[in-house]
Amino acid sequence: MLAIAMMCLGPVAAKEKPAPVYELQATGTIEIGPDGQVADYHLDKGQPAAIENALGRNIAQWRFEPIVVDGKPVIAKTRMRLSLEALPTPGEDYQLRVSGVSFGEPTRDRHHVAPPRYPEGLAKAGIGAKAVLVLKLNADGSVQQVHAQQVSLSQNSGTDSQADRWRDEFAKTSIAAARKWKFDISETVAGAAIGTTIKVPVEYFLNGSTARTTEPGANEWRRYIPGPVIRAPWLDAAPIADHDADQLKDGEVRSLASRFKLRDEVVGSLL
């Protein structure tokens, strides 16, 4: 129970005021055996010991669908990301709840992640955007295909055709940059890295008179007018493991095609 974790979070707010809800994310690696049971896991550093211990007990109980290669279940390993909420209880404590989980997230190769150029005309006009890209990766982490799933603009245009032109320009420069990116694949099946499909947002914004395409800070809000969503042509019509990908910040990555499938729902479970 999360009474142990509240030493890290502090006391609950006074009863006459709504108690805050704490949120955090934990990352690490997980390995499953041919039977789908958790064989090993490792949480990245940064979590208080009480939360790490509570997470460990929960993760150890997870069960996955066995991953099969050539008709034979195999060992597999991947990255995991958990979103957690600490919810206030009627007493003085909090209860930790799993609010999201995803697998297969690759990391960017720092030497091959050059940001896109800001379209000069749109920068001068003060137009910003958020382009959500879907990338198909090869097993070596290189980009095989790129698709602009959605481009949202920072302001309304005079006409629909003008908005289309702005979105197309942001899409083209984003795609051109993404084709040169490279990632470190985190998911291995039977010891071999496997290609995957990921979602990556790219934001274009003006900082004073400077046009930027990198995240300015977690506490800065920006307004976007959502553009149409166009599904990547190589994805089938079946639901994909999108999780909280629509809430991704600039530069963050989520896998849409992890082979890791939980047998039971863990989102909503209490630690």
PDB file of C-alpha atoms in Angstrom:
ATOM      1  CA  MET A   1       0.000   0.000   0.000  1.00  0.00           C
ATOM      2  CA  LEU A   2       1.248   3.461  -0.757  1.00  0.00           C
ATOM      3  CA  ALA A   3       1.549   4.656   2.813  1.00  0.00           C
ATOM      4  CA  ILE A   4       5.201   3.708   2.359  1.00  0.00           C
ATOM      5  CA  ALA A   5       5.626   5.999  -0.637  1.00  0.00           C
ATOM      6  CA  MET A   6       4.200   9.104   0.944  1.00  0.00           C
ATOM      7  CA  MET A   7       7.403   9.651   2.865  1.00  0.00           C
ATOM      8  CA  CYS A   8       8.700  10.685  -0.555  1.00  0.00           C
ATOM      9  CA  LEU A   9       5.728  12.804  -1.606  1.00  0.00           C
ATOM     10  CA  GLY A  10       4.947  14.684   1.591  1.00  0.00           C
ATOM     11  CA  PRO A  11       1.750  15.096   3.632  1.00  0.00           C
ATOM     12  CA  VAL A  12      -1.724  15.243   2.193  1.00  0.00           C
ATOM     13  CA  ALA A  13      -3.141  18.756   1.833  1.00  0.00           C
ATOM     14  CA  ALA A  14      -5.512  20.089   4.489  1.00  0.00           C
ATOM     15  CA  LYS A  15      -8.941  18.498   4.401  1.00  0.00           C
ATOM     16  CA  GLU A  16     -10.708  21.704   3.428  1.00  0.00           C
ATOM     17  CA  LYS A  17      -8.674  21.858   0.198  1.00  0.00           C
ATOM     18  CA  PRO A  18      -8.594  19.237  -2.574  1.00  0.00           C
ATOM     19  CA  ALA A  19      -5.560  17.017  -2.142  1.00  0.00           C
ATOM     20  CA  PRO A  20      -3.121  17.028  -5.063  1.00  0.00           C
ATOM     21  CA  VAL A  21      -2.735  14.019  -7.349  1.00  0.00           C
ATOM     22  CA  TYR A  22       0.908  13.181  -7.978  1.00  0.00           C
ATOM     23  CA  GLU A  23       2.018  11.771 -11.318  1.00  0.00           C
ATOM     24  CA  LEU A  24       5.320  10.252 -12.368  1.00  0.00           C
ATOM     25  CA  GLN A  25       6.798   7.902 -14.934  1.00  0.00           C
ATOM     26  CA  ALA A  26       9.102   4.940 -14.453  1.00  0.00           C
ATOM     27  CA  THR A  27      11.151   3.269 -17.175  1.00  0.00           C
ATOM     28  CA  GLY A  28      13.234   0.141 -17.427  1.00  0.00           C
ATOM     29  CA  THR A  29      13.699  -3.152 -19.225  1.00  0.00           C
ATOM     30  CA  ILE A  30      11.771  -6.408 -18.981  1.00  0.00           C
ATOM     31  CA  GLU A  31      12.501  -9.939 -20.186  1.00  0.00           C
ATOM     32  CA  ILE A  32       9.973 -12.729 -20.550  1.00  0.00           C
ATOM     33  CA  GLY A  33      10.509 -16.438 -20.939  1.00  0.00           C
ATOM     34  CA  PRO A  34       8.941 -18.789 -23.496  1.00  0.00           C
ATOM     35  CA  ASP A  35       5.992 -19.285 -21.113  1.00  0.00           C
ATOM     36  CA  GLY A  36       5.223 -15.539 -21.039  1.00  0.00           C
ATOM     37  CA  GLN A  37       6.240 -15.108 -17.414  1.00  0.00           C
ATOM     38  CA  VAL A  38       8.572 -12.335 -16.314  1.00  0.00           C
ATOM     39  CA  ALA A  39      12.087 -13.778 -16.212  1.00  0.00           C
ATOM     40  CA  ASP A  40      13.877 -10.566 -15.303  1.00  0.00           C
ATOM     41  CA  TYR A  41      13.330  -6.826 -15.091  1.00  0.00           C
ATOM     42  CA  HIS A  42      15.313  -3.708 -14.267  1.00  0.00           C
ATOM     43  CA  LEU A  43      13.991  -0.274 -13.318  1.00  0.00           C
ATOM     44  CA  ASP A  44      16.029   2.757 -14.268  1.00  0.00           C
ATOM     45  CA  LYS A  45      17.388   4.804 -11.398  1.00  0.00           C
ATOM     46  CA  GLY A  46      15.535   7.829 -10.135  1.00  0.00           C
ATOM     47  CA  GLN A  47      12.573   6.389  -8.216  1.00  0.00           C
ATOM     48  CA  PRO A  48      12.334   6.411  -4.411  1.00  0.00           C
ATOM     49  CA  ALA A  49      13.047   2.968  -2.970  1.00  0.00           C
ATOM     50  CA  ALA A  50       9.491   2.559  -1.651  1.00  0.00           C
ATOM     51  CA  ILE A  51       7.974   3.168  -5.098  1.00  0.00           C
ATOM     52  CA  GLU A  52      10.580   0.967  -6.788  1.00  0.00           C
ATOM     53  CA  ASN A  53       9.796  -1.901  -4.427  1.00  0.00           C
ATOM     54  CA  ALA A  54       6.035  -1.541  -4.945  1.00  0.00           C
ATOM     55  CA  LEU A  55       6.524  -1.502  -8.716  1.00  0.00           C
ATOM     56  CA  GLY A  56       8.775  -4.533  -8.579  1.00  0.00           C
ATOM     57  CA  ARG A  57       6.169  -6.612  -6.781  1.00  0.00           C
ATOM     58  CA  ASN A  58       3.566  -5.647  -9.397  1.00  0.00           C
ATOM     59  CA  ILE A  59       5.796  -6.250 -12.437  1.00  0.00           C
ATOM     60  CA  ALA A  60       6.875  -9.682 -11.179  1.00  0.00           C
ATOM     61  CA  GLN A  61       3.224 -10.820 -11.378  1.00  0.00           C
ATOM     62  CA  TRP A  62       2.653  -9.759 -14.982  1.00  0.00           C
ATOM     63  CA  ARG A  63       1.924 -12.446 -17.549  1.00  0.00           C
ATOM     64  CA  PHE A  64       2.345 -12.020 -21.310  1.00  0.00           C
ATOM     65  CA  GLU A  65       1.229 -13.879 -24.394  1.00  0.00           C
ATOM     66  CA  PRO A  66       4.209 -16.053 -25.399  1.00  0.00           C
ATOM     67  CA  ILE A  67       6.177 -14.608 -28.320  1.00  0.00           C
ATOM     68  CA  VAL A  68       6.470 -17.227 -31.049  1.00  0.00           C
ATOM     69  CA  VAL A  69       9.102 -17.540 -33.780  1.00  0.00           C
ATOM     70  CA  ASP A  70       8.772 -20.331 -36.372  1.00  0.00           C
ATOM     71  CA  GLY A  71       6.145 -21.990 -34.212  1.00  0.00           C
ATOM     72  CA  LYS A  72       8.290 -22.002 -31.089  1.00  0.00           C
ATOM     73  CA  PRO A  73       7.919 -19.733 -28.014  1.00  0.00           C
ATOM     74  CA  VAL A  74      11.116 -17.785 -27.365  1.00  0.00           C
ATOM     75  CA  ILE A  75      12.774 -15.438 -24.881  1.00  0.00           C
ATOM     76  CA  ALA A  76      12.206 -11.734 -25.568  1.00  0.00           C
ATOM     77  CA  LYS A  77      13.370  -8.462 -24.047  1.00  0.00           C
ATOM     78  CA  THR A  78      12.186  -4.869 -24.402  1.00  0.00           C
ATOM     79  CA  ARG A  79      11.986  -1.403 -22.838  1.00  0.00           C
ATOM     80  CA  MET A  80       8.970  -0.534 -20.721  1.00  0.00           C
ATOM     81  CA  ARG A  81       7.447   2.749 -19.587  1.00  0.00           C
ATOM     82  CA  LEU A  82       4.908   3.011 -16.771  1.00  0.00           C
ATOM     83  CA  SER A  83       2.771   6.023 -15.935  1.00  0.00           C
ATOM     84  CA  LEU A  84       1.795   6.215 -12.274  1.00  0.00           C
ATOM     85  CA  GLU A  85      -0.647   8.245 -10.214  1.00  0.00           C
ATOM     86  CA  ALA A  86      -0.618   8.685  -6.455  1.00  0.00           C
ATOM     87  CA  LEU A  87      -4.241   9.170  -5.428  1.00  0.00           C
ATOM     88  CA  PRO A  88      -5.236  10.614  -2.030  1.00  0.00           C
ATOM     89  CA  THR A  89      -7.083   8.310   0.362  1.00  0.00           C
ATOM     90  CA  PRO A  90      -9.588   9.376   3.087  1.00  0.00           C
ATOM     91  CA  GLY A  91      -6.787   9.196   5.624  1.00  0.00           C
ATOM     92  CA  GLU A  92      -3.365  10.805   5.518  1.00  0.00           C
ATOM     93  CA  ASP A  93      -1.944   8.490   2.863  1.00  0.00           C
ATOM     94  CA  TYR A  94      -1.947   7.988  -0.892  1.00  0.00           C
ATOM     95  CA  GLN A  95      -2.540   4.942  -3.059  1.00  0.00           C
ATOM     96  CA  LEU A  96      -0.319   4.291  -6.069  1.00  0.00           C
ATOM     97  CA  ARG A  97      -2.112   3.340  -9.287  1.00  0.00           C
ATOM     98  CA  VAL A  98      -0.796   2.284 -12.703  1.00  0.00           C
ATOM     99  CA  SER A  99      -2.345   4.705 -15.222  1.00  0.00           C
ATOM    100  CA  GLY A 100      -0.490   3.577 -18.357  1.00  0.00           C
ATOM    101  CA  VAL A 101       2.071   1.090 -19.653  1.00  0.00           C
ATOM    102  CA  SER A 102       3.870   0.750 -22.981  1.00  0.00           C
ATOM    103  CA  PHE A 103       6.601  -1.450 -24.421  1.00  0.00           C
ATOM    104  CA  GLY A 104       9.168  -1.392 -27.210  1.00  0.00           C
ATOM    105  CA  GLU A 105      10.203   2.265 -27.022  1.00  0.00           C
ATOM    106  CA  PRO A 106      13.479   2.776 -28.917  1.00  0.00           C
ATOM    107  CA  THR A 107      15.940   5.519 -28.051  1.00  0.00           C
ATOM    108  CA  ARG A 108      17.297   8.116 -30.441  1.00  0.00           C
ATOM    109  CA  ASP A 109      20.845   7.789 -31.703  1.00  0.00           C
ATOM    110  CA  ARG A 110      22.265  11.155 -30.617  1.00  0.00           C
ATOM    111  CA  HIS A 111      24.480  11.346 -33.691  1.00  0.00           C
ATOM    112  CA  HIS A 112      21.583  10.844 -36.118  1.00  0.00           C
ATOM    113  CA  VAL A 113      18.705  13.007 -34.876  1.00  0.00           C
ATOM    114  CA  ALA A 114      19.191  16.348 -36.586  1.00  0.00           C
ATOM    115  CA  PRO A 115      15.997  18.440 -36.186  1.00  0.00           C
ATOM    116  CA  PRO A 116      14.123  19.602 -39.283  1.00  0.00           C
ATOM    117  CA  ARG A 117      14.631  23.078 -40.648  1.00  0.00           C
ATOM    118  CA  TYR A 118      11.899  25.609 -39.913  1.00  0.00           C
ATOM    119  CA  PRO A 119      10.200  26.631 -43.202  1.00  0.00           C
ATOM    120  CA  GLU A 120      11.507  30.172 -43.666  1.00  0.00           C
ATOM    121  CA  GLY A 121       8.311  31.724 -44.945  1.00  0.00           C
ATOM    122  CA  LEU A 122       6.214  30.260 -42.155  1.00  0.00           C
ATOM    123  CA  ALA A 123       8.739  31.319 -39.515  1.00  0.00           C
ATOM    124  CA  LYS A 124       8.590  34.908 -40.789  1.00  0.00           C
ATOM    125  CA  ALA A 125       4.789  34.754 -40.727  1.00  0.00           C
ATOM    126  CA  GLY A 126       4.841  33.533 -37.116  1.00  0.00           C
ATOM    127  CA  ILE A 127       3.175  30.192 -37.924  1.00  0.00           C
ATOM    128  CA  GLY A 128       3.936  27.271 -35.631  1.00  0.00           C
ATOM    129  CA  ALA A 129       2.935  23.632 -35.866  1.00  0.00           C
ATOM    130  CA  LYS A 130       3.065  20.182 -34.326  1.00  0.00           C
ATOM    131  CA  ALA A 131       3.718  17.377 -36.798  1.00  0.00           C
ATOM    132  CA  VAL A 132       3.036  13.845 -35.562  1.00  0.00           C
ATOM    133  CA  LEU A 133       5.135  11.394 -37.568  1.00  0.00           C
ATOM    134  CA  VAL A 134       4.820   7.628 -37.850  1.00  0.00           C
ATOM    135  CA  LEU A 135       8.109   5.921 -38.695  1.00  0.00           C
ATOM    136  CA  LYS A 136       8.709   2.358 -39.792  1.00  0.00           C
ATOM    137  CA  LEU A 137      12.122   1.240 -38.540  1.00  0.00           C
ATOM    138  CA  ASN A 138      14.420  -1.498 -39.765  1.00  0.00           C
ATOM    139  CA  ALA A 139      16.013  -3.889 -37.298  1.00  0.00           C
ATOM    140  CA  ASP A 140      19.202  -1.772 -37.337  1.00  0.00           C
ATOM    141  CA  GLY A 141      17.244   1.326 -36.286  1.00  0.00           C
ATOM    142  CA  SER A 142      17.345   3.079 -39.643  1.00  0.00           C
ATOM    143  CA  VAL A 143      14.155   4.608 -41.029  1.00  0.00           C
ATOM    144  CA  GLN A 144      12.434   2.619 -43.761  1.00  0.00           C
ATOM    145  CA  GLN A 145       9.271   4.698 -44.201  1.00  0.00           C
ATOM    146  CA  VAL A 146       7.930   8.001 -42.853  1.00  0.00           C
ATOM    147  CA  HIS A 147       4.343   9.216 -42.753  1.00  0.00           C
ATOM    148  CA  ALA A 148       2.901  12.472 -41.420  1.00  0.00           C
ATOM    149  CA  GLN A 149      -0.126  11.281 -39.465  1.00  0.00           C
ATOM    150  CA  GLN A 150      -1.270  14.734 -38.371  1.00  0.00           C
ATOM    151  CA  VAL A 151      -0.077  18.321 -38.675  1.00  0.00           C
ATOM    152  CA  SER A 152      -1.719  20.817 -36.316  1.00  0.00           C
ATOM    153  CA  LEU A 153      -1.212  24.567 -36.766  1.00  0.00           C
ATOM    154  CA  SER A 154      -0.676  27.215 -34.110  1.00  0.00           C
ATOM    155  CA  GLN A 155      -3.291  29.531 -35.628  1.00  0.00           C
ATOM    156  CA  ASN A 156      -6.166  29.652 -38.057  1.00  0.00           C
ATOM    157  CA  SER A 157      -5.520  30.430 -41.702  1.00  0.00           C
ATOM    158  CA  GLY A 158      -7.597  32.595 -44.005  1.00  0.00           C
ATOM    159  CA  THR A 159      -8.815  29.655 -46.071  1.00  0.00           C
ATOM    160  CA  ASP A 160      -8.833  25.869 -45.955  1.00  0.00           C
ATOM    161  CA  SER A 161      -6.538  25.725 -48.984  1.00  0.00           C
ATOM    162  CA  GLN A 162      -4.004  27.970 -47.243  1.00  0.00           C
ATOM    163  CA  ALA A 163      -4.088  25.754 -44.141  1.00  0.00           C
ATOM    164  CA  ASP A 164      -3.489  22.723 -46.376  1.00  0.00           C
ATOM    165  CA  ARG A 165      -0.444  24.416 -47.911  1.00  0.00           C
ATOM    166  CA  TRP A 166       0.971  25.266 -44.483  1.00  0.00           C
ATOM    167  CA  ARG A 167       0.433  21.723 -43.224  1.00  0.00           C
ATOM    168  CA  ASP A 168       2.014  20.267 -46.367  1.00  0.00           C
ATOM    169  CA  GLU A 169       5.106  22.434 -45.930  1.00  0.00           C
ATOM    170  CA  PHE A 170       5.564  21.417 -42.300  1.00  0.00           C
ATOM    171  CA  ALA A 171       4.963  17.761 -43.246  1.00  0.00           C
ATOM    172  CA  LYS A 172       7.544  17.816 -46.035  1.00  0.00           C
ATOM    173  CA  THR A 173      10.325  19.341 -43.953  1.00  0.00           C
ATOM    174  CA  SER A 174       9.556  16.948 -41.062  1.00  0.00           C
ATOM    175  CA  ILE A 175       9.617  13.904 -43.314  1.00  0.00           C
ATOM    176  CA  ALA A 176      12.846  15.013 -44.998  1.00  0.00           C
ATOM    177  CA  ALA A 177      14.614  15.244 -41.629  1.00  0.00           C
ATOM    178  CA  ALA A 178      13.141  12.016 -40.244  1.00  0.00           C
ATOM    179  CA  ARG A 179      14.395   9.944 -43.183  1.00  0.00           C
ATOM    180  CA  LYS A 180      17.945  10.538 -41.896  1.00  0.00           C
ATOM    181  CA  TRP A 181      17.258   9.673 -38.268  1.00  0.00           C
ATOM    182  CA  LYS A 182      18.438   6.509 -36.576  1.00  0.00           C
ATOM    183  CA  PHE A 183      17.297   4.803 -33.388  1.00  0.00           C
ATOM    184  CA  ASP A 184      18.633   2.213 -30.977  1.00  0.00           C
ATOM    185  CA  ILE A 185      16.158  -0.675 -31.104  1.00  0.00           C
ATOM    186  CA  SER A 186      15.222  -1.861 -27.616  1.00  0.00           C
ATOM    187  CA  GLU A 187      13.128  -4.933 -28.426  1.00  0.00           C
ATOM    188  CA  THR A 188      14.823  -8.275 -29.115  1.00  0.00           C
ATOM    189  CA  VAL A 189      13.159 -11.587 -29.886  1.00  0.00           C
ATOM    190  CA  ALA A 190      15.214 -14.766 -29.542  1.00  0.00           C
ATOM    191  CA  GLY A 191      18.257 -12.517 -29.198  1.00  0.00           C
ATOM    192  CA  ALA A 192      17.689 -10.593 -32.435  1.00  0.00           C
ATOM    193  CA  ALA A 193      16.564  -6.986 -32.729  1.00  0.00           C
ATOM    194  CA  ILE A 194      13.324  -6.532 -34.657  1.00  0.00           C
ATOM    195  CA  GLY A 195      12.020  -3.618 -36.671  1.00  0.00           C
ATOM    196  CA  THR A 196       9.044  -1.687 -35.384  1.00  0.00           C
ATOM    197  CA  THR A 197       6.733   1.243 -36.020  1.00  0.00           C
ATOM    198  CA  ILE A 198       6.926   4.299 -33.779  1.00  0.00           C
ATOM    199  CA  LYS A 199       5.219   7.642 -33.303  1.00  0.00           C
ATOM    200  CA  VAL A 200       7.299  10.813 -32.910  1.00  0.00           C
ATOM    201  CA  PRO A 201       6.033  14.412 -32.573  1.00  0.00           C
ATOM    202  CA  VAL A 202       7.971  17.378 -33.941  1.00  0.00           C
ATOM    203  CA  GLU A 203       7.097  20.889 -32.783  1.00  0.00           C
ATOM    204  CA  TYR A 204       7.792  24.169 -34.562  1.00  0.00           C
ATOM    205  CA  PHE A 205       7.496  27.287 -32.461  1.00  0.00           C
ATOM    206  CA  LEU A 206       8.835  30.824 -32.178  1.00  0.00           C
ATOM    207  CA  ASN A 207      10.840  31.899 -29.150  1.00  0.00           C
ATOM    208  CA  GLY A 208      10.781  35.667 -29.467  1.00  0.00           C
ATOM    209  CA  SER A 209      12.248  36.269 -32.901  1.00  0.00           C
ATOM    210  CA  THR A 210      13.924  32.845 -33.021  1.00  0.00           C
ATOM    211  CA  ALA A 211      12.370  29.874 -34.806  1.00  0.00           C
ATOM    212  CA  ARG A 212      12.964  26.611 -32.973  1.00  0.00           C
ATOM    213  CA  THR A 213      12.170  22.932 -33.467  1.00  0.00           C
ATOM    214  CA  THR A 214      13.173  21.644 -30.031  1.00  0.00           C
ATOM    215  CA  GLU A 215      11.264  21.427 -26.770  1.00  0.00           C
ATOM    216  CA  PRO A 216      11.534  24.743 -24.837  1.00  0.00           C
ATOM    217  CA  GLY A 217      10.536  23.329 -21.470  1.00  0.00           C
ATOM    218  CA  ALA A 218       7.962  21.102 -19.836  1.00  0.00           C
ATOM    219  CA  ASN A 219       6.080  24.014 -18.262  1.00  0.00           C
ATOM    220  CA  GLU A 220       5.416  25.973 -21.440  1.00  0.00           C
ATOM    221  CA  TRP A 221       1.955  25.614 -22.954  1.00  0.00           C
ATOM    222  CA  ARG A 222       1.291  25.938 -26.671  1.00  0.00           C
ATOM    223  CA  ARG A 223      -1.993  26.045 -28.538  1.00  0.00           C
ATOM    224  CA  TYR A 224      -2.628  24.011 -31.705  1.00  0.00           C
ATOM    225  CA  ILE A 225      -5.590  23.663 -34.037  1.00  0.00           C
ATOM    226  CA  PRO A 226      -5.831  19.928 -34.806  1.00  0.00           C
ATOM    227  CA  GLY A 227      -5.363  18.928 -38.421  1.00  0.00           C
ATOM    228  CA  PRO A 228      -6.859  15.844 -40.093  1.00  0.00           C
ATOM    229  CA  VAL A 229      -5.546  12.451 -38.998  1.00  0.00           C
ATOM    230  CA  ILE A 230      -4.297  10.223 -41.828  1.00  0.00           C
ATOM    231  CA  ARG A 231      -3.339   6.663 -40.941  1.00  0.00           C
ATOM    232  CA  ALA A 232       0.026   5.364 -42.153  1.00  0.00           C
ATOM    233  CA  PRO A 233      -0.610   3.192 -45.231  1.00  0.00           C
ATOM    234  CA  TRP A 234       1.420   0.218 -43.952  1.00  0.00           C
ATOM    235  CA  LEU A 235      -0.634  -0.065 -40.741  1.00  0.00           C
ATOM    236  CA  ASP A 236      -3.636  -2.352 -40.963  1.00  0.00           C
ATOM    237  CA  ALA A 237      -7.077  -1.397 -39.750  1.00  0.00           C
ATOM    238  CA  ALA A 238      -6.726  -3.259 -36.447  1.00  0.00           C
ATOM    239  CA  PRO A 239      -6.314  -1.218 -33.262  1.00  0.00           C
ATOM    240  CA  ILE A 240      -2.679  -0.445 -32.497  1.00  0.00           C
ATOM    241  CA  ALA A 241      -0.932  -0.086 -29.139  1.00  0.00           C
ATOM    242  CA  ASP A 242      -1.100   3.711 -29.053  1.00  0.00           C
ATOM    243  CA  HIS A 243      -1.476   4.250 -25.287  1.00  0.00           C
ATOM    244  CA  ASP A 244      -0.785   7.890 -24.435  1.00  0.00           C
ATOM    245  CA  ALA A 245       1.086   8.662 -27.667  1.00  0.00           C
ATOM    246  CA  ASP A 246      -1.130  11.635 -28.462  1.00  0.00           C
ATOM    247  CA  GLN A 247       0.211  13.317 -25.308  1.00  0.00           C
ATOM    248  CA  LEU A 248       3.854  12.945 -26.353  1.00  0.00           C
ATOM    249  CA  LYS A 249       6.120  15.949 -26.092  1.00  0.00           C
ATOM    250  CA  ASP A 250       8.532  17.025 -28.785  1.00  0.00           C
ATOM    251  CA  GLY A 251      11.293  14.439 -29.191  1.00  0.00           C
ATOM    252  CA  GLU A 252       9.593  11.666 -27.204  1.00  0.00           C
ATOM    253  CA  VAL A 253       8.925   8.311 -28.845  1.00  0.00           C
ATOM    254  CA  ARG A 254       6.341   5.549 -28.492  1.00  0.00           C
ATOM    255  CA  SER A 255       6.224   2.165 -30.166  1.00  0.00           C
ATOM    256  CA  LEU A 256       3.057   1.207 -32.024  1.00  0.00           C
ATOM    257  CA  ALA A 257       4.082  -2.370 -32.790  1.00  0.00           C
ATOM    258  CA  SER A 258       5.627  -4.036 -29.743  1.00  0.00           C
ATOM    259  CA  ARG A 259       5.417  -7.826 -29.669  1.00  0.00           C
ATOM    260  CA  PHE A 260       4.826  -7.687 -25.911  1.00  0.00           C
ATOM    261  CA  LYS A 261       1.126  -8.272 -25.150  1.00  0.00           C
ATOM    262  CA  LEU A 262      -0.114  -8.527 -21.578  1.00  0.00           C
ATOM    263  CA  ARG A 263      -2.622 -11.287 -20.867  1.00  0.00           C
ATOM    264  CA  ASP A 264      -4.388  -9.262 -18.192  1.00  0.00           C
ATOM    265  CA  GLU A 265      -5.058  -5.547 -17.928  1.00  0.00           C
ATOM    266  CA  VAL A 266      -2.651  -3.846 -15.560  1.00  0.00           C
ATOM    267  CA  VAL A 267      -3.773  -0.259 -16.129  1.00  0.00           C
ATOM    268  CA  GLY A 268      -5.803   0.726 -13.083  1.00  0.00           C
ATOM    269  CA  SER A 269      -4.109  -1.785 -10.805  1.00  0.00           C
ATOM    270  CA  LEU A 270      -3.136  -0.575  -7.331  1.00  0.00           C
ATOM    271  CA  LEU A 271       0.318  -1.101  -5.883  1.00  0.00           C
TER     272      LEU A 271
END
